[in-house]
Short mmCIF file of C-alpha atoms in Angstrom, two decimals:
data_model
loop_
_atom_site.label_atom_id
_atom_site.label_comp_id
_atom_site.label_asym_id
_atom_site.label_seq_id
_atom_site.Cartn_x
_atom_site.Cartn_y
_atom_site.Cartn_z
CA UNK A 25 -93.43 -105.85 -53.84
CA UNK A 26 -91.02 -105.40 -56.85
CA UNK A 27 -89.20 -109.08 -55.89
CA UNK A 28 -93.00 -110.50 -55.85
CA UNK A 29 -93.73 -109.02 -58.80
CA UNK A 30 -90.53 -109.77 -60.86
CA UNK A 31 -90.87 -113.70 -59.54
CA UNK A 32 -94.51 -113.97 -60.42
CA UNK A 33 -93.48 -112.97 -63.99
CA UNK A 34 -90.80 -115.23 -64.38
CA UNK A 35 -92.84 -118.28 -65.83
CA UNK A 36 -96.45 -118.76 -66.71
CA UNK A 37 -97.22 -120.01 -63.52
CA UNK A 38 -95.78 -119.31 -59.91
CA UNK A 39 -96.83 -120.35 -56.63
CA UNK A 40 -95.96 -118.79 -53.67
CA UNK A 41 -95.61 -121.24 -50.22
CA UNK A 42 -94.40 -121.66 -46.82
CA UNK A 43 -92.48 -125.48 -46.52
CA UNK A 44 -95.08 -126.35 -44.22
CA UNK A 45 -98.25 -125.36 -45.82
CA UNK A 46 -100.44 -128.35 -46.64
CA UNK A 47 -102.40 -125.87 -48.42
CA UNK A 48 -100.01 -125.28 -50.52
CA UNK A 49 -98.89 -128.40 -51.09
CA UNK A 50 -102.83 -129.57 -52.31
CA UNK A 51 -102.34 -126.85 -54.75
CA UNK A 52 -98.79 -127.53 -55.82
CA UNK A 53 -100.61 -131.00 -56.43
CA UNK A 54 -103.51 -130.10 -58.40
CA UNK A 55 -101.18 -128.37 -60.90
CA UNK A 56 -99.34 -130.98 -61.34
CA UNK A 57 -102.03 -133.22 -61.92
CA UNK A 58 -103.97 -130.86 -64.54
CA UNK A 59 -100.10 -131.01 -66.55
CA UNK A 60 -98.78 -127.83 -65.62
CA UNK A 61 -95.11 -127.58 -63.65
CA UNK A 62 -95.48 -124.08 -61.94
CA UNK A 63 -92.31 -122.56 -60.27
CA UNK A 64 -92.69 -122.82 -56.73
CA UNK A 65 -91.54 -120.06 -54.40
CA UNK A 66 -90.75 -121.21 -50.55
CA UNK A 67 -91.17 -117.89 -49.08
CA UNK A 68 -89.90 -119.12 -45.78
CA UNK A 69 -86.95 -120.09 -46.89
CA UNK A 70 -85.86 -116.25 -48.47
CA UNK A 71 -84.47 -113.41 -45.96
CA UNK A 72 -86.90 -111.07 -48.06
CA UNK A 73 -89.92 -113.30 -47.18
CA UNK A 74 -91.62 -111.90 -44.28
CA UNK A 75 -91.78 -108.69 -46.63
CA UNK A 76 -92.93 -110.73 -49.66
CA UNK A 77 -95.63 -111.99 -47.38
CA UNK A 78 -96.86 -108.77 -46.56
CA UNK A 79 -96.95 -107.54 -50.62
CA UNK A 80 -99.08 -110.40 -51.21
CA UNK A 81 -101.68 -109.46 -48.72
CA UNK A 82 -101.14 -105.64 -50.09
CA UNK A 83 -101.75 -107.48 -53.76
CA UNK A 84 -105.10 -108.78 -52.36
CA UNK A 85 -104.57 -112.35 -50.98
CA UNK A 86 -107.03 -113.54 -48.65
CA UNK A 87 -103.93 -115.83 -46.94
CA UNK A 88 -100.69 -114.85 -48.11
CA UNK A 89 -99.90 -118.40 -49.05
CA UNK A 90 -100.67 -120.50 -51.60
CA UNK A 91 -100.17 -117.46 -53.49
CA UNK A 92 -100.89 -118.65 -57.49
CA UNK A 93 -99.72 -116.08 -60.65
CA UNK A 94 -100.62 -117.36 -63.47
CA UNK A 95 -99.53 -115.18 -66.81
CA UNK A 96 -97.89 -112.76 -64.30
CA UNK A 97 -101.64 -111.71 -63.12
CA UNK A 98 -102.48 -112.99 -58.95
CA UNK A 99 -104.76 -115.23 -59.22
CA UNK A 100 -105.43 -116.18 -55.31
CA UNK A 101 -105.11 -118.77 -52.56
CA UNK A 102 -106.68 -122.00 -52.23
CA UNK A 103 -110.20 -120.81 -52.28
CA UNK A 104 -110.11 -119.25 -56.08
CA UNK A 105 -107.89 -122.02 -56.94
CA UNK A 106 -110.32 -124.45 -56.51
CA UNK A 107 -113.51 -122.15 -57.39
CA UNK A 108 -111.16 -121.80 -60.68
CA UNK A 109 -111.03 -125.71 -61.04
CA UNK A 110 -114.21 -126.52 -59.56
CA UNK A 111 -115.66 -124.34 -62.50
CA UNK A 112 -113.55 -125.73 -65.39
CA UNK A 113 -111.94 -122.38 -65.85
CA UNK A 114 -108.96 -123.15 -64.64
CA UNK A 115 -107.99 -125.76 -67.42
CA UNK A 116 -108.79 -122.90 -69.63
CA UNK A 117 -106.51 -120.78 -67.87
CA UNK A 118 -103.62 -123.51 -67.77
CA UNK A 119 -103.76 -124.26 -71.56
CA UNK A 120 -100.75 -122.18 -72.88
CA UNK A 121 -98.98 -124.09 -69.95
CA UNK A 122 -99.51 -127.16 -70.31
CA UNK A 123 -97.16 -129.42 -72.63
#
């Protein structure tokens, strides 16, 4: 939990993935197209990441990947991402990250 925690604080906006997600790749995507370069976290790809998978759930994630922090606060998976967007609040959210 504390390695989840001290990544998702790290920058103003962290994803957390698998490498084969395509989830998580539509998301990555979607950031990138509203301007916004989050840090991206392959949790397959750490030794601590079948624990880091199971502090997300414990944080409240529906799936435990796309995992999206943004300001250090969880904000979901796919499904509140794109509620987020669909709404227009997550350009709102995004702003202070954006160049």
């Amino acid at each position: 939990m504390d390695k989840v925690m001290r990544l998702a604080s790290e920058k103003g906006v962290v994803i957390f993935t698998k490498s084969s997600c395509c989830l998580c790749y539509a998301v990555n995507i979607l950031f990138h197209e509203l301007g916004v370069r989050p840090m991206v976290h392959e949790i397959d790809q750490d030794p601590e990441g079948r624990e880091m998978e199971k502090a997300l759930l414990r944080l409240g994630c529906t799936a435990p990947v796309p995992a999206v922090f943004i300001g250090g606060k969880l904000r979901g998976s796919t499904n509140e991402i794109m509620s987020l967007h669909l709404s227009g609040s997550l350009t709102q959210l995004l702003k202070p990250y954006q160049p």
